[in-house]
mmCIF file of C-alpha atoms and ligand atoms in Angstrom:
data_model
loop_
_atom_site.group_PDB
_atom_site.id
_atom_site.type_symbol
_atom_site.label_atom_id
_atom_site.label_comp_id
_atom_site.label_asym_id
_atom_site.label_seq_id
_atom_site.Cartn_x
_atom_site.Cartn_y
_atom_site.Cartn_z
ATOM 1 C CA MET A 1 93.531 109.702 77.021
ATOM 2 C CA ASN A 2 96.306 108.419 79.214
ATOM 3 C CA ILE A 3 95.444 108.350 83.564
ATOM 4 C CA ILE A 4 97.490 107.779 85.867
ATOM 5 C CA LEU A 5 95.276 105.861 89.689
ATOM 6 C CA LEU A 6 97.352 107.042 92.487
ATOM 7 C CA GLY A 7 95.991 106.030 96.003
ATOM 8 C CA PRO A 8 97.796 103.863 98.799
ATOM 9 C CA PRO A 9 98.003 100.305 98.663
ATOM 10 C CA GLY A 10 94.015 99.093 98.773
ATOM 11 C CA ALA A 11 92.661 102.412 97.825
ATOM 12 C CA GLY A 12 91.199 100.681 94.445
ATOM 13 C CA LYS A 13 92.992 101.493 92.062
ATOM 14 C CA GLY A 14 93.219 97.741 90.304
ATOM 15 C CA THR A 15 88.906 97.146 90.999
ATOM 16 C CA GLN A 16 88.559 100.867 89.344
ATOM 17 C CA ALA A 17 91.456 100.526 86.505
ATOM 18 C CA GLN A 18 89.823 97.025 85.450
ATOM 19 C CA ARG A 19 86.268 98.938 85.820
ATOM 20 C CA LEU A 20 87.906 101.738 83.200
ATOM 21 C CA VAL A 21 89.473 98.574 80.481
ATOM 22 C CA GLU A 22 85.912 97.216 80.883
ATOM 23 C CA ARG A 23 84.300 99.813 79.821
ATOM 24 C CA HIS A 24 86.200 101.977 77.228
ATOM 25 C CA GLY A 25 88.586 99.902 75.689
ATOM 26 C CA MET A 26 91.595 101.003 77.647
ATOM 27 C CA ARG A 27 94.862 99.213 78.570
ATOM 28 C CA GLN A 28 95.432 99.057 82.086
ATOM 29 C CA LEU A 29 99.285 99.169 82.830
ATOM 30 C CA SER A 30 100.020 97.990 86.894
ATOM 31 C CA THR A 31 103.604 97.182 87.525
ATOM 32 C CA GLY A 32 102.354 95.498 90.524
ATOM 33 C CA ASP A 33 100.631 92.699 87.812
ATOM 34 C CA MET A 34 104.118 92.718 85.506
ATOM 35 C CA LEU A 35 106.261 92.386 88.459
ATOM 36 C CA ARG A 36 104.133 90.056 90.186
ATOM 37 C CA ALA A 37 103.975 88.144 86.551
ATOM 38 C CA ALA A 38 107.908 88.272 86.246
ATOM 39 C CA VAL A 39 108.109 86.649 89.494
ATOM 40 C CA LYS A 40 105.967 84.162 88.732
ATOM 41 C CA ALA A 41 107.555 83.006 85.650
ATOM 42 C CA ALA A 42 111.220 83.950 87.807
ATOM 43 C CA THR A 43 112.742 86.141 84.787
ATOM 44 C CA PRO A 44 115.549 88.068 85.507
ATOM 45 C CA VAL A 45 113.609 91.514 87.319
ATOM 46 C CA GLY A 46 110.926 88.783 88.466
ATOM 47 C CA LEU A 47 114.446 87.490 90.601
ATOM 48 C CA GLN A 48 115.595 90.707 91.693
ATOM 49 C CA ALA A 49 112.304 92.194 92.639
ATOM 50 C CA LYS A 50 111.064 89.453 94.635
ATOM 51 C CA ALA A 51 111.592 89.372 98.664
ATOM 52 C CA VAL A 52 111.647 93.320 97.603
ATOM 53 C CA MET A 53 107.920 93.110 96.845
ATOM 54 C CA GLU A 54 107.744 90.220 100.103
ATOM 55 C CA ARG A 55 108.959 93.352 102.518
ATOM 56 C CA GLY A 56 106.622 95.845 100.867
ATOM 57 C CA GLU A 57 109.729 97.817 99.657
ATOM 58 C CA LEU A 58 109.897 99.246 96.317
ATOM 59 C CA VAL A 59 111.412 97.904 92.972
ATOM 60 C CA SER A 60 114.019 100.221 91.768
ATOM 61 C CA ASP A 61 112.934 103.072 89.597
ATOM 62 C CA GLU A 62 114.882 101.575 86.600
ATOM 63 C CA ILE A 63 113.378 98.477 86.699
ATOM 64 C CA VAL A 64 109.741 99.410 86.194
ATOM 65 C CA SER A 65 109.925 102.183 84.069
ATOM 66 C CA ALA A 66 111.429 99.880 81.470
ATOM 67 C CA LEU A 67 108.109 97.482 82.182
ATOM 68 C CA ILE A 68 105.771 100.816 81.448
ATOM 69 C CA GLY A 69 108.002 101.964 78.300
ATOM 70 C CA GLU A 70 107.574 98.201 77.097
ATOM 71 C CA GLU A 71 104.237 97.764 77.771
ATOM 72 C CA LEU A 72 103.346 100.764 75.434
ATOM 73 C CA ASP A 73 105.517 99.942 73.057
ATOM 74 C CA ALA A 74 103.276 96.899 72.403
ATOM 75 C CA MET A 75 99.595 98.879 72.820
ATOM 76 C CA GLY A 76 98.169 100.348 69.405
ATOM 77 C CA PRO A 77 98.338 104.269 69.780
ATOM 78 C CA GLU A 78 94.933 104.968 69.970
ATOM 79 C CA THR A 79 94.377 102.675 73.110
ATOM 80 C CA GLY A 80 94.174 104.677 76.337
ATOM 81 C CA ALA A 81 96.564 103.480 79.172
ATOM 82 C CA ILE A 82 95.388 103.679 83.135
ATOM 83 C CA PHE A 83 98.968 103.605 85.220
ATOM 84 C CA ASP A 84 97.627 101.560 88.195
ATOM 85 C CA GLY A 85 100.888 101.919 90.803
ATOM 86 C CA TYR A 86 102.919 103.861 88.729
ATOM 87 C CA PRO A 87 104.519 105.852 89.332
ATOM 88 C CA ARG A 88 105.690 106.100 92.876
ATOM 89 C CA THR A 89 108.531 108.758 92.937
ATOM 90 C CA ALA A 90 109.350 111.599 91.966
ATOM 91 C CA ALA A 91 112.006 109.697 89.691
ATOM 92 C CA GLN A 92 109.494 107.924 88.028
ATOM 93 C CA ALA A 93 106.902 110.705 86.824
ATOM 94 C CA GLU A 94 110.391 112.057 85.405
ATOM 95 C CA ALA A 95 110.437 109.212 83.657
ATOM 96 C CA LEU A 96 107.191 109.029 82.541
ATOM 97 C CA ASP A 97 107.165 112.531 80.924
ATOM 98 C CA GLY A 98 110.080 110.727 79.128
ATOM 99 C CA ILE A 99 108.430 107.702 78.167
ATOM 100 C CA LEU A 100 104.626 109.352 76.734
ATOM 101 C CA GLY A 101 106.727 112.000 74.838
ATOM 102 C CA GLN A 102 108.838 109.732 73.045
ATOM 103 C CA ARG A 103 105.653 107.960 71.856
ATOM 104 C CA GLY A 104 103.678 110.901 70.991
ATOM 105 C CA ARG A 105 101.154 111.009 74.255
ATOM 106 C CA SER A 106 100.860 113.169 77.665
ATOM 107 C CA LEU A 107 98.756 112.549 80.271
ATOM 108 C CA ASP A 108 94.800 113.666 80.866
ATOM 109 C CA HIS A 109 94.055 113.399 84.382
ATOM 110 C CA VAL A 110 95.758 111.797 87.921
ATOM 111 C CA ILE A 111 93.157 110.753 89.826
ATOM 112 C CA GLU A 112 93.653 111.181 93.459
ATOM 113 C CA LEU A 113 91.767 108.148 95.686
ATOM 114 C CA ASP A 114 91.228 109.202 98.730
ATOM 115 C CA VAL A 115 91.181 107.264 101.428
ATOM 116 C CA ASN A 116 91.413 106.324 105.132
ATOM 117 C CA GLU A 117 93.913 104.590 105.303
ATOM 118 C CA ASP A 118 92.709 102.548 109.049
ATOM 119 C CA ALA A 119 90.589 101.037 106.462
ATOM 120 C CA LEU A 120 92.441 99.464 103.773
ATOM 121 C CA VAL A 121 94.474 96.641 106.275
ATOM 122 C CA GLU A 122 90.880 95.136 106.169
ATOM 123 C CA ARG A 123 90.168 95.803 102.524
ATOM 124 C CA ILE A 124 93.948 93.888 101.926
ATOM 125 C CA THR A 125 93.462 90.655 104.006
ATOM 126 C CA GLY A 126 90.490 90.550 102.682
ATOM 127 C CA ARG A 127 91.574 90.389 99.098
ATOM 128 C CA PHE A 128 91.978 87.059 96.738
ATOM 129 C CA THR A 129 91.743 87.185 92.564
ATOM 130 C CA CYS A 130 90.506 84.814 90.157
ATOM 131 C CA ALA A 131 93.472 82.701 89.147
ATOM 132 C CA ASN A 132 92.878 82.056 85.327
ATOM 133 C CA CYS A 133 91.447 85.809 84.572
ATOM 134 C CA GLY A 134 92.428 87.955 87.805
ATOM 135 C CA LYS A 135 89.157 89.190 88.338
ATOM 136 C CA GLY A 136 89.516 91.290 91.436
ATOM 137 C CA TYR A 137 87.261 89.866 94.725
ATOM 138 C CA HIS A 138 86.585 90.526 98.734
ATOM 139 C CA ASP A 139 85.658 88.617 101.031
ATOM 140 C CA LYS A 140 83.118 90.309 102.427
ATOM 141 C CA PHE A 141 83.193 93.531 99.899
ATOM 142 C CA GLU A 142 82.833 91.924 96.831
ATOM 143 C CA GLN A 143 82.384 87.966 96.654
ATOM 144 C CA PRO A 144 81.500 86.083 93.587
ATOM 145 C CA LYS A 145 77.859 86.019 93.104
ATOM 146 C CA VAL A 146 78.279 81.752 92.913
ATOM 147 C CA ALA A 147 80.754 80.634 95.933
ATOM 148 C CA GLY A 148 83.844 79.722 94.804
ATOM 149 C CA VAL A 149 83.001 80.162 91.178
ATOM 150 C CA CYS A 150 83.998 83.297 89.235
ATOM 151 C CA ASP A 151 81.443 85.587 87.816
ATOM 152 C CA LYS A 152 83.828 86.341 85.026
ATOM 153 C CA CYS A 153 85.597 83.132 83.520
ATOM 154 C CA GLY A 154 84.024 80.253 85.326
ATOM 155 C CA SER A 155 87.481 79.646 87.006
ATOM 156 C CA THR A 156 87.472 77.826 90.816
ATOM 157 C CA GLU A 157 90.851 78.476 91.237
ATOM 158 C CA PHE A 158 91.651 81.787 93.499
ATOM 159 C CA LYS A 159 94.794 83.781 94.480
ATOM 160 C CA ARG A 160 95.857 85.716 97.470
ATOM 161 C CA ARG A 161 98.985 87.938 97.255
ATOM 162 C CA PRO A 162 101.944 86.931 99.898
ATOM 163 C CA ASP A 163 102.097 91.261 100.092
ATOM 164 C CA ASP A 164 98.987 90.706 101.872
ATOM 165 C CA ASN A 165 99.294 90.606 105.138
ATOM 166 C CA GLU A 166 98.935 93.675 107.767
ATOM 167 C CA GLU A 167 102.794 93.823 108.492
ATOM 168 C CA THR A 168 103.852 94.253 104.915
ATOM 169 C CA VAL A 169 100.984 96.451 104.778
ATOM 170 C CA ARG A 170 101.971 98.762 107.467
ATOM 171 C CA THR A 171 105.400 98.784 105.275
ATOM 172 C CA ARG A 172 103.791 99.587 102.305
ATOM 173 C CA MET A 173 101.315 102.684 103.005
ATOM 174 C CA ALA A 174 104.603 104.161 104.759
ATOM 175 C CA GLU A 175 106.493 103.814 101.588
ATOM 176 C CA TYR A 176 103.836 105.602 99.399
ATOM 177 C CA ARG A 177 103.724 108.457 102.552
ATOM 178 C CA ALA A 178 107.341 108.910 101.775
ATOM 179 C CA LYS A 179 108.342 108.618 98.280
ATOM 180 C CA THR A 180 104.497 108.581 96.265
ATOM 181 C CA ALA A 181 102.552 111.154 97.914
ATOM 182 C CA PRO A 182 105.069 113.733 97.841
ATOM 183 C CA ILE A 183 104.875 113.438 93.380
ATOM 184 C CA LEU A 184 101.346 114.778 93.949
ATOM 185 C CA PRO A 185 102.616 118.808 93.631
ATOM 186 C CA ILE A 186 103.965 117.852 90.381
ATOM 187 C CA TYR A 187 101.282 117.520 88.397
ATOM 188 C CA GLU A 188 98.906 120.087 91.108
ATOM 189 C CA THR A 189 101.307 122.981 89.043
ATOM 190 C CA ARG A 190 100.514 121.237 85.989
ATOM 191 C CA GLY A 191 95.985 121.227 86.812
ATOM 192 C CA ILE A 192 95.330 118.035 86.177
ATOM 193 C CA VAL A 193 94.665 116.637 89.672
ATOM 194 C CA SER A 194 91.165 115.840 90.216
ATOM 195 C CA ARG A 195 90.299 114.140 94.247
ATOM 196 C CA VAL A 196 88.300 111.460 94.329
ATOM 197 C CA ASP A 197 86.356 109.790 97.179
ATOM 198 C CA GLY A 198 88.613 106.142 97.677
ATOM 199 C CA MET A 199 86.196 105.628 100.517
ATOM 200 C CA ALA A 200 82.402 105.630 98.878
ATOM 201 C CA ASP A 201 80.844 102.934 97.572
ATOM 202 C CA MET A 202 83.039 101.065 94.383
ATOM 203 C CA ASP A 203 80.194 101.981 92.066
ATOM 204 C CA GLN A 204 80.209 105.693 92.929
ATOM 205 C CA VAL A 205 84.143 105.269 93.189
ATOM 206 C CA THR A 206 83.600 104.483 89.605
ATOM 207 C CA ASP A 207 80.605 107.224 88.630
ATOM 208 C CA ALA A 208 83.181 109.988 90.332
ATOM 209 C CA ILE A 209 85.938 108.814 87.807
ATOM 210 C CA GLU A 210 83.713 109.019 85.080
ATOM 211 C CA GLN A 211 82.593 112.175 85.460
ATOM 212 C CA VAL A 212 86.422 113.113 85.630
ATOM 213 C CA ILE A 213 87.774 111.868 82.337
ATOM 214 C CA ALA A 214 84.490 113.363 81.096
ATOM 215 C CA SER A 215 85.134 116.379 81.771
HETATM 216 P P1 AP5 B 1 101.123 96.613 93.734
HETATM 217 O O1 AP5 B 1 100.456 95.653 92.777
HETATM 218 O O2 AP5 B 1 100.405 98.312 92.982
HETATM 219 O O3 AP5 B 1 100.031 97.311 95.408
HETATM 220 P P2 AP5 B 1 99.577 98.449 96.322
HETATM 221 O O4 AP5 B 1 100.032 99.376 95.079
HETATM 222 O O5 AP5 B 1 100.239 98.351 96.995
HETATM 223 O O6 AP5 B 1 98.102 98.367 95.394
HETATM 224 P P3 AP5 B 1 97.167 97.232 96.008
HETATM 225 O O7 AP5 B 1 97.351 96.656 94.251
HETATM 226 O O8 AP5 B 1 97.614 96.814 97.012
HETATM 227 O O9 AP5 B 1 95.803 98.424 96.113
HETATM 228 P P4 AP5 B 1 95.184 98.636 94.846
HETATM 229 O O10 AP5 B 1 94.562 100.132 95.469
HETATM 230 O O11 AP5 B 1 94.850 98.571 93.230
HETATM 231 O O12 AP5 B 1 93.651 97.961 95.631
HETATM 232 P P5 AP5 B 1 92.771 97.242 95.162
HETATM 233 O O13 AP5 B 1 91.454 97.717 93.962
HETATM 234 O O14 AP5 B 1 93.237 95.672 94.463
HETATM 235 O O15 AP5 B 1 102.485 96.798 94.262
HETATM 236 C C1 AP5 B 1 103.348 96.061 94.390
HETATM 237 C C2 AP5 B 1 104.206 95.984 95.076
HETATM 238 O O16 AP5 B 1 104.683 95.783 93.608
HETATM 239 C C3 AP5 B 1 105.006 96.809 95.709
HETATM 240 O O17 AP5 B 1 104.870 97.217 97.291
HETATM 241 C C4 AP5 B 1 106.330 96.806 95.234
HETATM 242 O O18 AP5 B 1 107.176 96.303 95.393
HETATM 243 C C5 AP5 B 1 105.957 96.638 94.084
HETATM 244 N N1 AP5 B 1 106.033 98.183 93.058
HETATM 245 C C6 AP5 B 1 105.019 98.261 91.954
HETATM 246 N N2 AP5 B 1 104.884 98.752 91.433
HETATM 247 C C7 AP5 B 1 106.102 99.609 91.778
HETATM 248 C C8 AP5 B 1 106.817 100.564 91.359
HETATM 249 N N3 AP5 B 1 105.761 102.021 90.143
HETATM 250 N N4 AP5 B 1 107.600 101.391 91.791
HETATM 251 C C9 AP5 B 1 108.253 100.664 92.561
HETATM 252 N N5 AP5 B 1 107.627 99.705 93.266
HETATM 253 C C10 AP5 B 1 106.622 99.383 92.578
HETATM 254 O O19 AP5 B 1 91.312 97.301 95.811
HETATM 255 C C11 AP5 B 1 91.931 96.440 97.615
HETATM 256 C C12 AP5 B 1 90.710 95.789 98.152
HETATM 257 O O20 AP5 B 1 89.683 96.139 98.534
HETATM 258 C C13 AP5 B 1 90.031 94.996 96.715
HETATM 259 O O21 AP5 B 1 89.772 93.706 97.699
HETATM 260 C C14 AP5 B 1 88.293 95.553 96.474
HETATM 261 O O22 AP5 B 1 87.827 94.748 96.143
HETATM 262 C C15 AP5 B 1 87.966 96.093 97.819
HETATM 263 N N6 AP5 B 1 87.970 97.470 97.472
HETATM 264 C C16 AP5 B 1 87.962 97.945 96.201
HETATM 265 N N7 AP5 B 1 87.233 99.751 96.667
HETATM 266 C C17 AP5 B 1 86.774 99.562 97.214
HETATM 267 C C18 AP5 B 1 85.731 100.292 97.354
HETATM 268 N N8 AP5 B 1 85.269 101.181 97.615
HETATM 269 N N9 AP5 B 1 84.676 99.782 99.103
HETATM 270 C C19 AP5 B 1 85.044 98.547 99.228
HETATM 271 N N10 AP5 B 1 86.567 97.955 99.141
HETATM 272 C C20 AP5 B 1 86.493 98.006 97.868
HETATM 273 MG MG1 MG B 2 96.377 96.870 92.495
#
């Protein structure tokens, strides 16, 4: 199964993708995570992407589509893919069709997380992750069970994203509205879009996604 999780910054794409990975052994393909790893490793892609990401703008279509192709090639053909934060433009949506087709894959579902943008700034500015295993947390909505200790791996190191400040978040949202939301009709004409209430409790969102996948 290959699915796209679509939604603005803070909609819960990463949170829900991690849960699908745990439950179904699928692979999360987050272009944001791939780019952050490239920035950290100071690869040529990372050097090109760093400033763009800090401004909250979009990295070039060619770069992200190449990253997605490489990740898919590193996966077994039986492993399902969850696309998180990709595609984000019409050009990326078109590229994804080619990338999947060349590998004998096709899209099963596009799940749109329907959210109220006003609530997202709070979600994003309160977010942090385990520096060791990447598990996501939130100051208010999902704290570690033992303060300062990761539930999943026991690490005591956590980190916050440099683009998780209010000003950059506003730019990221504007980019979503201008360039990403307009790709939905492409998938609507194929009859594979499902809308899920992303403002519901995290577990309810997971249940709703499970229902879509089972349908
Ligand atoms: P990316 O990393 O993809 O960031 P984003 O799209 O802005 O989305 P986020 O990761 O901020 O949000 P999310 O939906 O994953 O929310 P999360 O689950 O963490 O991209 C970053 C940058 O990289 C881009 O700006 C761009 O520069 C570049 N880039 C990446 N992909 C690209 C591409 N394809 N093309 C071009 N450039 C690209 O949830 C947020 C918080 O809310 C968490 O703390 C969570 O605990 C909490 N939360 C989640 N769900 C709920 C809930 N139901 N109730 C309460 N709290 C919740
Ligand atoms: Mg994310």
